[in-house]
Tab-separated table of C-alpha atoms and ligand atoms in Angstrom:
chain	number	residue	atom	x	y	z
A	1	MET	CA	191.416	168.756	171.944
A	2	THR	CA	188.479	170.873	173.003
A	3	GLN	CA	185.900	172.109	170.543
A	4	THR	CA	185.658	175.610	169.421
A	5	PHE	CA	182.794	177.351	167.567
A	6	PRO	CA	184.022	179.909	164.808
A	7	VAL	CA	181.015	181.828	165.978
A	8	ASP	CA	181.443	184.555	163.230
A	9	ALA	CA	181.467	182.229	160.711
A	10	LEU	CA	178.232	180.355	161.920
A	11	LYS	CA	176.263	183.533	162.048
A	12	THR	CA	176.303	183.960	158.242
A	13	LYS	CA	174.225	180.727	157.612
A	14	ALA	CA	170.437	180.613	157.718
A	15	THR	CA	169.357	178.510	160.789
A	16	PRO	CA	168.637	175.964	161.717
A	17	TYR	CA	171.477	173.525	160.466
A	18	TYR	CA	173.912	171.156	161.526
A	19	TYR	CA	177.729	172.201	161.577
A	20	TYR	CA	180.547	169.585	161.452
A	21	ASN	CA	183.688	169.662	162.895
A	22	ILE	CA	185.863	167.840	160.575
A	23	GLN	CA	189.023	168.157	162.575
A	24	LEU	CA	187.273	166.507	165.356
A	25	LEU	CA	186.182	163.721	163.206
A	26	LYS	CA	189.561	163.309	161.879
A	27	GLU	CA	190.997	163.188	165.395
A	28	THR	CA	188.310	160.280	166.340
A	29	LEU	CA	189.316	158.363	163.339
A	30	THR	CA	192.822	158.552	164.212
A	31	ALA	CA	192.155	157.638	167.569
A	32	LEU	CA	190.005	154.353	166.160
A	33	LYS	CA	192.729	153.495	163.918
A	34	LYS	CA	195.759	153.391	166.476
A	35	GLU	CA	193.601	151.175	168.418
A	36	MET	CA	193.018	148.802	165.532
A	37	SER	CA	196.501	149.164	163.648
A	38	SER	CA	198.158	146.334	165.376
A	39	HIS	CA	195.629	143.873	164.394
A	40	ASP	CA	195.444	143.280	160.721
A	41	ASN	CA	192.599	140.989	160.878
A	42	TYR	CA	190.033	143.837	162.156
A	43	TYR	CA	187.900	145.768	160.052
A	44	MET	CA	185.860	148.810	160.672
A	45	HIS	CA	182.549	149.364	158.741
A	46	TYR	CA	181.062	152.765	159.755
A	47	ALA	CA	177.317	152.458	160.342
A	48	ILE	CA	176.045	154.819	157.733
A	49	LYS	CA	172.645	155.230	159.414
A	50	ALA	CA	174.099	157.274	162.021
A	51	ASN	CA	175.031	160.164	159.436
A	52	ALA	CA	175.062	159.695	155.813
A	53	ASN	CA	176.150	163.433	154.736
A	54	PRO	CA	178.766	163.256	152.256
A	55	ILE	CA	180.732	165.678	154.346
A	56	VAL	CA	181.440	163.316	157.201
A	57	LEU	CA	181.655	160.461	154.520
A	58	LYS	CA	184.711	161.736	152.964
A	59	PRO	CA	187.171	161.405	155.896
A	60	ILE	CA	185.632	158.208	156.989
A	61	ARG	CA	186.630	156.804	153.421
A	62	GLU	CA	189.799	158.548	153.421
A	63	ALA	CA	190.496	156.487	156.783
A	64	GLY	CA	189.990	153.652	154.940
A	65	LEU	CA	186.668	152.310	156.855
A	66	GLY	CA	184.013	149.916	155.176
A	67	ILE	CA	180.386	150.745	155.457
A	68	ASP	CA	177.523	148.988	157.561
A	69	CYS	CA	174.192	149.512	155.664
A	70	VAL	CA	170.446	148.864	156.656
A	71	SER	CA	168.842	149.688	153.696
A	72	GLY	CA	169.156	149.815	149.760
A	73	GLY	CA	169.270	153.791	150.082
A	74	GLU	CA	172.112	153.623	152.416
A	75	ILE	CA	174.224	151.464	149.931
A	76	GLU	CA	173.501	153.817	147.033
A	77	ALA	CA	174.735	156.775	149.437
A	78	ALA	CA	177.862	154.540	150.171
A	79	LEU	CA	178.641	153.770	146.715
A	80	LYS	CA	177.870	157.408	145.732
A	81	ALA	CA	180.425	158.488	148.362
A	82	GLY	CA	182.920	156.425	146.915
A	83	PHE	CA	183.300	153.354	149.268
A	84	PRO	CA	183.983	149.935	147.416
A	85	ALA	CA	180.999	147.824	147.263
A	86	GLU	CA	183.518	144.919	148.759
A	87	SER	CA	183.460	146.932	151.875
A	88	ILE	CA	179.807	146.894	152.440
A	89	MET	CA	178.064	145.017	155.086
A	90	PHE	CA	174.143	144.950	154.763
A	91	ALA	CA	172.092	144.297	157.917
A	92	GLY	CA	168.273	144.565	158.567
A	93	VAL	CA	165.407	142.662	159.576
A	94	GLY	CA	163.236	143.539	156.599
A	95	LYS	CA	165.317	143.614	153.333
A	96	ALA	CA	163.113	144.218	150.447
A	97	ASP	CA	163.725	142.400	147.409
A	98	TRP	CA	164.905	145.224	145.280
A	99	GLU	CA	167.271	145.822	148.128
A	100	ILE	CA	168.755	142.229	147.686
A	101	GLU	CA	168.957	142.701	144.124
A	102	LEU	CA	171.026	145.677	144.695
A	103	GLY	CA	173.174	144.401	147.039
A	104	ILE	CA	173.997	141.087	144.629
A	105	ASP	CA	174.191	143.358	141.692
A	106	CYS	CA	176.875	145.850	143.031
A	107	GLY	CA	178.695	142.762	144.976
A	108	ILE	CA	178.534	143.898	148.335
A	109	ARG	CA	180.743	142.036	150.686
A	110	CYS	CA	178.235	140.328	152.816
A	111	PHE	CA	174.397	140.078	153.816
A	112	ASN	CA	173.746	139.877	157.369
A	113	VAL	CA	170.962	137.586	157.375
A	114	GLU	CA	168.226	138.145	160.031
A	115	SER	CA	165.729	135.126	159.502
A	116	ILE	CA	165.220	131.900	157.724
A	117	PRO	CA	162.554	133.468	155.112
A	118	GLU	CA	164.884	136.074	154.242
A	119	LEU	CA	167.637	133.284	153.599
A	120	GLU	CA	165.516	131.428	151.532
A	121	VAL	CA	164.441	134.711	149.522
A	122	LEU	CA	168.112	135.752	149.167
A	123	ASN	CA	169.026	132.478	147.806
A	124	GLU	CA	166.286	132.305	145.267
A	125	ILE	CA	167.032	135.741	144.133
A	126	ALA	CA	170.969	135.068	144.012
A	127	HIS	CA	169.924	131.465	141.943
A	128	ARG	CA	167.723	133.794	139.696
A	129	LYS	CA	170.610	135.973	139.010
A	130	GLY	CA	173.216	133.062	138.605
A	131	LYS	CA	175.256	134.335	141.605
A	132	VAL	CA	176.271	133.193	144.900
A	133	ALA	CA	175.553	135.697	148.011
A	134	ASP	CA	178.159	135.843	150.989
A	135	ILE	CA	176.412	136.072	154.144
A	136	CYS	CA	176.846	136.078	157.930
A	137	LEU	CA	173.797	134.911	160.064
A	138	ARG	CA	172.671	137.716	162.595
A	139	ILE	CA	172.429	135.816	165.766
A	140	ASN	CA	170.352	137.529	168.655
A	141	PRO	CA	172.968	136.451	171.581
A	142	ASN	CA	170.287	137.300	174.282
A	143	VAL	CA	172.729	139.713	175.966
A	144	GLY	CA	171.072	142.885	177.447
A	145	ALA	CA	172.687	146.246	176.908
A	146	HIS	CA	172.365	148.989	179.721
A	147	THR	CA	171.104	151.689	177.635
A	148	HIS	CA	167.472	152.974	176.692
A	149	ALA	CA	165.116	150.498	175.826
A	150	ASN	CA	164.435	151.840	172.295
A	151	ILE	CA	168.090	151.002	171.519
A	152	THR	CA	168.803	147.679	173.043
A	153	THR	CA	168.569	145.174	170.150
A	154	GLY	CA	170.345	142.093	171.513
A	155	LEU	CA	167.667	140.290	173.757
A	156	SER	CA	165.584	137.633	172.451
A	157	GLU	CA	162.487	139.758	172.850
A	158	ASN	CA	163.839	142.352	170.170
A	159	LYS	CA	162.838	141.776	166.644
A	160	PHE	CA	166.594	141.330	165.345
A	161	GLY	CA	168.390	138.474	164.541
A	162	ILE	CA	167.952	134.661	164.799
A	163	ASP	CA	167.345	132.980	167.956
A	164	MET	CA	170.579	131.172	169.509
A	165	ALA	CA	168.319	128.050	169.711
A	166	HIS	CA	167.756	128.197	166.060
A	167	MET	CA	171.488	128.763	165.031
A	168	PHE	CA	172.748	125.225	164.007
A	169	ASP	CA	169.256	124.548	162.041
A	170	VAL	CA	169.956	127.693	160.168
A	171	ILE	CA	173.703	126.682	159.520
A	172	HIS	CA	172.597	123.541	157.992
A	173	ARG	CA	170.093	125.140	155.979
A	174	THR	CA	172.581	127.155	154.389
A	175	GLU	CA	174.799	124.105	153.743
A	176	GLN	CA	172.040	122.978	151.528
A	177	MET	CA	171.639	126.245	149.615
A	178	SER	CA	173.403	126.536	146.305
A	179	ASN	CA	173.394	130.487	146.083
A	180	VAL	CA	174.349	131.534	149.581
A	181	ASN	CA	177.731	131.061	151.370
A	182	LEU	CA	178.132	131.007	154.926
A	183	LEU	CA	181.130	133.370	155.952
A	184	GLY	CA	180.265	133.998	159.522
A	185	LEU	CA	178.271	135.614	162.245
A	186	HIS	CA	177.176	138.920	163.045
A	187	PHE	CA	175.709	140.302	166.378
A	188	HIS	CA	174.874	143.961	167.336
A	189	ILE	CA	173.565	144.431	171.137
A	190	GLY	CA	172.298	147.882	171.077
A	191	SER	CA	173.607	151.591	170.909
A	192	GLN	CA	175.223	154.200	173.308
A	193	ILE	CA	176.653	151.594	175.486
A	194	LEU	CA	179.079	152.738	178.067
A	195	ASP	CA	179.241	150.009	180.371
A	196	MET	CA	181.988	147.776	178.870
A	197	ASN	CA	180.846	144.923	180.769
A	198	ASP	CA	178.169	144.462	178.018
A	199	PHE	CA	180.579	144.047	175.353
A	200	VAL	CA	182.360	141.427	177.674
A	201	ALA	CA	179.007	139.617	177.819
A	202	LEU	CA	178.738	139.445	174.142
A	203	CYS	CA	182.233	138.229	173.773
A	204	LYS	CA	181.597	135.393	176.476
A	205	ARG	CA	178.321	134.371	174.546
A	206	ILE	CA	180.356	134.398	171.026
A	207	ASN	CA	183.152	132.013	172.732
A	208	GLU	CA	180.363	129.912	173.751
A	209	LEU	CA	178.688	129.595	170.572
A	210	GLN	CA	182.310	129.409	168.697
A	211	ASP	CA	183.086	126.097	171.182
A	212	GLN	CA	179.518	124.521	170.363
A	213	MET	CA	180.378	125.196	166.507
A	214	ASP	CA	183.852	123.381	167.093
A	215	ALA	CA	182.109	120.483	168.405
A	216	GLN	CA	180.438	120.172	165.284
A	217	GLY	CA	183.309	120.930	163.107
A	218	ILE	CA	181.978	124.211	161.822
A	219	ARG	CA	184.467	126.974	161.396
A	220	VAL	CA	183.397	130.358	159.959
A	221	LYS	CA	185.665	133.176	158.523
A	222	ILE	CA	184.212	136.148	160.059
A	223	ILE	CA	182.944	137.158	163.714
A	224	ASP	CA	181.196	140.664	163.318
A	225	VAL	CA	180.241	142.384	166.513
A	226	GLY	CA	178.324	145.223	165.581
A	227	GLY	CA	178.728	148.867	166.996
A	228	GLY	CA	177.088	150.341	170.024
A	229	LEU	CA	180.061	152.172	171.770
A	230	GLY	CA	178.523	155.371	173.320
A	231	VAL	CA	179.733	158.900	173.693
A	232	ASP	CA	179.786	161.441	176.422
A	233	TYR	CA	176.528	163.411	175.909
A	234	ASP	CA	176.897	165.223	179.342
A	235	ASN	CA	180.410	166.669	178.870
A	236	PRO	CA	181.076	166.635	175.397
A	237	LEU	CA	183.632	169.481	175.391
A	238	LYS	CA	185.621	167.623	178.074
A	239	ASN	CA	185.538	164.164	176.232
A	240	PRO	CA	184.831	164.629	172.709
A	241	ILE	CA	186.682	161.353	171.804
A	242	PRO	CA	184.863	158.299	172.969
A	243	ALA	CA	186.665	155.347	174.693
A	244	MET	CA	187.908	153.593	171.954
A	245	LYS	CA	190.898	152.031	173.960
A	246	GLU	CA	188.724	150.465	176.444
A	247	PHE	CA	186.329	149.188	173.608
A	248	PHE	CA	188.964	147.392	171.778
A	249	ASP	CA	190.704	146.154	174.983
A	250	VAL	CA	187.356	144.177	175.631
A	251	TYR	CA	187.579	142.578	172.244
A	252	ASN	CA	191.325	141.936	172.492
A	253	LYS	CA	191.262	140.364	175.864
A	254	HIS	CA	187.592	138.676	176.004
A	255	LEU	CA	187.198	137.442	172.614
A	256	LYS	CA	188.891	134.133	171.389
A	257	LEU	CA	189.069	134.218	167.664
A	258	ARG	CA	189.859	131.148	165.682
A	259	GLU	CA	192.988	130.548	163.343
A	260	GLY	CA	192.461	133.072	160.557
A	261	GLN	CA	189.050	134.623	161.795
A	262	GLU	CA	188.502	138.075	160.855
A	263	LEU	CA	187.076	140.352	163.603
A	264	HIS	CA	184.656	143.124	162.020
A	265	PHE	CA	183.175	146.182	163.665
A	266	GLU	CA	180.449	148.522	162.864
A	267	LEU	CA	180.672	151.728	165.055
A	268	GLY	CA	178.408	154.378	164.096
A	269	ARG	CA	177.388	156.852	166.912
A	270	ALA	CA	180.939	156.922	168.424
A	271	ILE	CA	182.620	157.825	165.020
A	272	VAL	CA	180.254	160.989	164.357
A	273	ALA	CA	178.382	161.938	167.197
A	274	GLN	CA	180.734	164.466	169.059
A	275	CYS	CA	181.631	166.236	165.791
A	276	GLY	CA	178.097	167.489	164.805
A	277	SER	CA	176.249	170.417	166.370
A	278	LEU	CA	172.696	171.592	165.549
A	279	ILE	CA	173.040	175.519	165.228
A	280	THR	CA	169.817	177.395	165.891
A	281	LYS	CA	168.626	180.666	166.602
A	282	VAL	CA	166.607	181.997	169.405
A	283	LEU	CA	163.330	183.256	168.155
A	284	TYR	CA	161.632	184.223	171.392
A	285	VAL	CA	162.255	184.338	175.382
A	286	LYS	CA	158.891	183.601	176.879
A	287	ASP	CA	158.739	184.258	180.578
A	288	ASN	CA	155.944	182.184	182.048
A	289	THR	CA	154.981	182.433	185.605
A	290	ASN	CA	156.767	179.117	186.560
A	291	LYS	CA	159.008	178.665	183.634
A	292	LYS	CA	161.163	180.643	181.224
A	293	PHE	CA	161.192	179.351	177.723
A	294	ALA	CA	163.905	179.735	175.087
A	295	ILE	CA	161.929	179.125	171.854
A	296	VAL	CA	164.488	178.284	168.917
A	297	ASP	CA	163.956	177.818	165.338
A	298	ALA	CA	165.246	173.928	165.584
A	299	GLY	CA	162.828	171.405	166.423
A	300	PHE	CA	162.363	167.641	166.598
A	301	THR	CA	162.238	167.761	162.706
A	302	GLU	CA	165.861	168.514	162.848
A	303	LEU	CA	166.818	166.290	166.097
A	304	ILE	CA	164.444	163.926	166.980
A	305	ARG	CA	166.573	162.017	169.950
A	306	PRO	CA	165.011	164.026	172.911
A	307	ALA	CA	161.426	163.457	171.947
A	308	LEU	CA	161.970	159.719	170.614
A	309	TYR	CA	164.425	158.631	173.505
A	310	GLY	CA	164.102	161.174	176.190
A	311	ALA	CA	168.079	162.041	175.496
A	312	HIS	CA	169.789	164.769	176.650
A	313	HIS	CA	172.209	167.052	174.605
A	314	LYS	CA	174.298	169.651	176.301
A	315	ILE	CA	173.064	172.914	174.905
A	316	ILE	CA	175.439	176.143	175.136
A	317	ASN	CA	174.684	179.643	173.939
A	318	LEU	CA	177.383	180.966	171.392
A	319	THR	CA	176.521	184.320	171.591
A	320	SER	CA	176.044	185.596	175.146
A	321	ASN	CA	178.392	186.092	178.257
A	322	GLU	CA	175.458	187.059	180.365
A	323	PRO	CA	175.458	185.522	183.652
A	324	LEU	CA	173.255	182.302	183.770
A	325	ASP	CA	169.681	181.635	183.797
A	326	THR	CA	167.372	178.870	183.903
A	327	TYR	CA	165.413	177.714	180.512
A	328	ASP	CA	163.501	174.982	178.882
A	329	VAL	CA	164.486	175.088	175.345
A	330	VAL	CA	161.720	174.289	172.992
A	331	GLY	CA	161.274	174.157	169.302
A	332	PRO	CA	158.304	175.533	167.195
A	333	ILE	CA	156.716	172.145	166.328
A	334	CYS	CA	153.112	171.622	167.219
A	335	GLU	CA	153.770	168.799	169.721
A	336	SER	CA	154.665	168.956	173.269
A	337	SER	CA	157.596	166.696	172.973
A	338	ASP	CA	159.310	168.998	170.733
A	339	THR	CA	161.250	170.043	173.675
A	340	PHE	CA	165.153	169.695	173.704
A	341	ASP	CA	165.665	169.726	177.267
A	342	THR	CA	164.055	171.419	180.598
A	343	ASP	CA	165.469	173.629	183.366
A	344	ILE	CA	168.857	173.741	181.948
A	345	GLN	CA	171.541	176.690	182.384
A	346	LEU	CA	172.037	178.764	179.822
A	347	ASN	CA	173.952	182.241	179.351
A	348	ALA	CA	171.194	184.634	179.513
A	349	ALA	CA	169.425	184.429	176.198
A	350	LYS	CA	167.769	187.067	174.206
A	351	ARG	CA	166.118	187.194	170.641
A	352	GLY	CA	168.733	186.395	168.012
A	353	ASP	CA	171.198	184.530	170.187
A	354	LEU	CA	172.939	181.480	168.500
A	355	LEU	CA	172.598	178.096	170.398
A	356	ALA	CA	174.405	174.922	169.785
A	357	ILE	CA	172.977	171.674	170.400
A	358	LEU	CA	175.776	169.533	170.841
A	359	SER	CA	176.814	165.910	170.261
A	360	ALA	CA	174.231	165.754	167.170
A	361	GLY	CA	176.310	164.239	164.642
A	362	ALA	CA	174.932	160.769	164.872
A	363	TYR	CA	171.400	160.239	164.342
A	364	GLY	CA	170.637	163.744	164.049
A	365	GLU	CA	170.259	164.885	160.513
A	366	SER	CA	170.058	161.409	159.214
A	367	MET	CA	166.865	160.978	161.330
A	368	ALA	CA	165.354	164.435	159.956
A	369	SER	CA	161.886	164.683	158.846
A	370	CYS	CA	159.810	167.276	157.024
A	371	TYR	CA	156.823	167.408	159.886
A	372	ASN	CA	154.753	170.733	159.561
A	373	CYS	CA	156.134	171.203	155.751
A	374	ARG	CA	159.455	172.222	157.088
A	375	LYS	CA	162.440	172.112	154.980
A	376	LEU	CA	165.229	169.552	155.588
A	377	PRO	CA	168.433	170.746	157.494
A	378	LYS	CA	171.415	171.488	155.600
A	379	GLY	CA	174.820	170.330	157.137
A	380	TYR	CA	178.016	172.315	156.833
A	381	ALA	CA	181.726	172.035	157.140
A	382	LEU	CA	183.721	175.275	158.353
A	383	GLU	CA	185.155	175.225	154.892
A	384	ASP	CA	181.601	175.398	153.228
A	385	ILE	CA	180.745	178.153	155.502
A	386	MET	CA	183.816	180.105	154.672
A	387	ALA	CA	183.484	179.419	150.997
A	388	ASP	CA	180.231	181.317	150.222
B	1	PLP	C1	172.778	150.842	164.182
B	1	PLP	C2	173.564	149.841	164.027
B	1	PLP	C3	174.969	149.793	164.031
B	1	PLP	C4	175.715	151.054	164.773
B	1	PLP	O1	175.256	151.390	166.182
B	1	PLP	P1	175.846	152.483	167.002
B	1	PLP	O2	175.432	152.354	168.141
B	1	PLP	O3	175.801	153.526	166.171
B	1	PLP	O4	177.696	152.270	167.042
B	1	PLP	C5	176.049	148.698	163.836
B	1	PLP	N1	175.214	147.446	163.612
B	1	PLP	C6	174.063	147.482	163.087
B	1	PLP	C7	173.572	146.085	162.440
B	1	PLP	C8	173.210	148.543	163.227
B	1	PLP	O5	171.823	148.352	163.102
């Protein structure tokens, strides 16, 4: 399918805002489920930090996915959207006491524990409540991901997870604790990963760890490999659906599960990135000596990825068929980093044109801020726009 934009409808809403193509999201979920359908021991937990707007959560819930959370607020958002507590995995290096209590009280499936001190606090809180908390240990596999340094998480220098060298110590610690139950191992090596060899390396590392565990007679129920599959930010209109088949083929082929083991995944970006566009209006076209700026009404307050990671999002002019011209597309925020892209080609822009900043469905609205006392952006599906 190709993305189309209902331009007349889009013109009716105050900019900037997020437009979600729910049809594309559904097709992405169908592609995902097709790859998983022949494995009844595969489970997908959508990483809700990518986008927690109820508009996108609804089709994700209807597709039968669970949720991966990294905060108490995300657990609340998932429950509010109707996801069963038993479908929630809870990761994060810095879980506060109230977040652990919330997870125990509502009966989430599993805590993905990232350190020994966290394990001790979890055991103590569960003990106080007379409960036993199911846990996976998040192991740092020291596997590099060929992605931006700020979104690699599986190297030993990153803050995430438990060192492999400490894994057996921690496993033995859990055996002595009466209020935690070791369900499995958890991994997550990074985000926006397009080189499938990175996932192959993770599989190989997990196989090694499982061999070592076999030798000690330790068997776990769950292997959770996290998320990280990337999307095509350069050609979103041509490649709106990520490489689901290639991703699952890696695990089918390279990961050696033991009898009765469940394999859990936590994709975020790959599910929602392409269905979202940030719709923004051109306020001014400023023609400086060396540069032409399209100054738009969205800024890094609505989409911070370019400023934070140097990310590129394709930008198109929805309301112009004029010949191409070259622009820096910049926002109104008082920071030079408030630049969506430089020297890009757009159909010639004038005041009032609507631009779409594509592939903004993941880590867009969910990372929005109120800097400069701006209002948080709204998000709409087509039916919400047509309804008013
Ligand atoms: C962010 C995160 C994910 C999702 O990552 P994507 O790159 O969006 O797929 C999965 N698991 C954990 C633990 C995470 O922190």
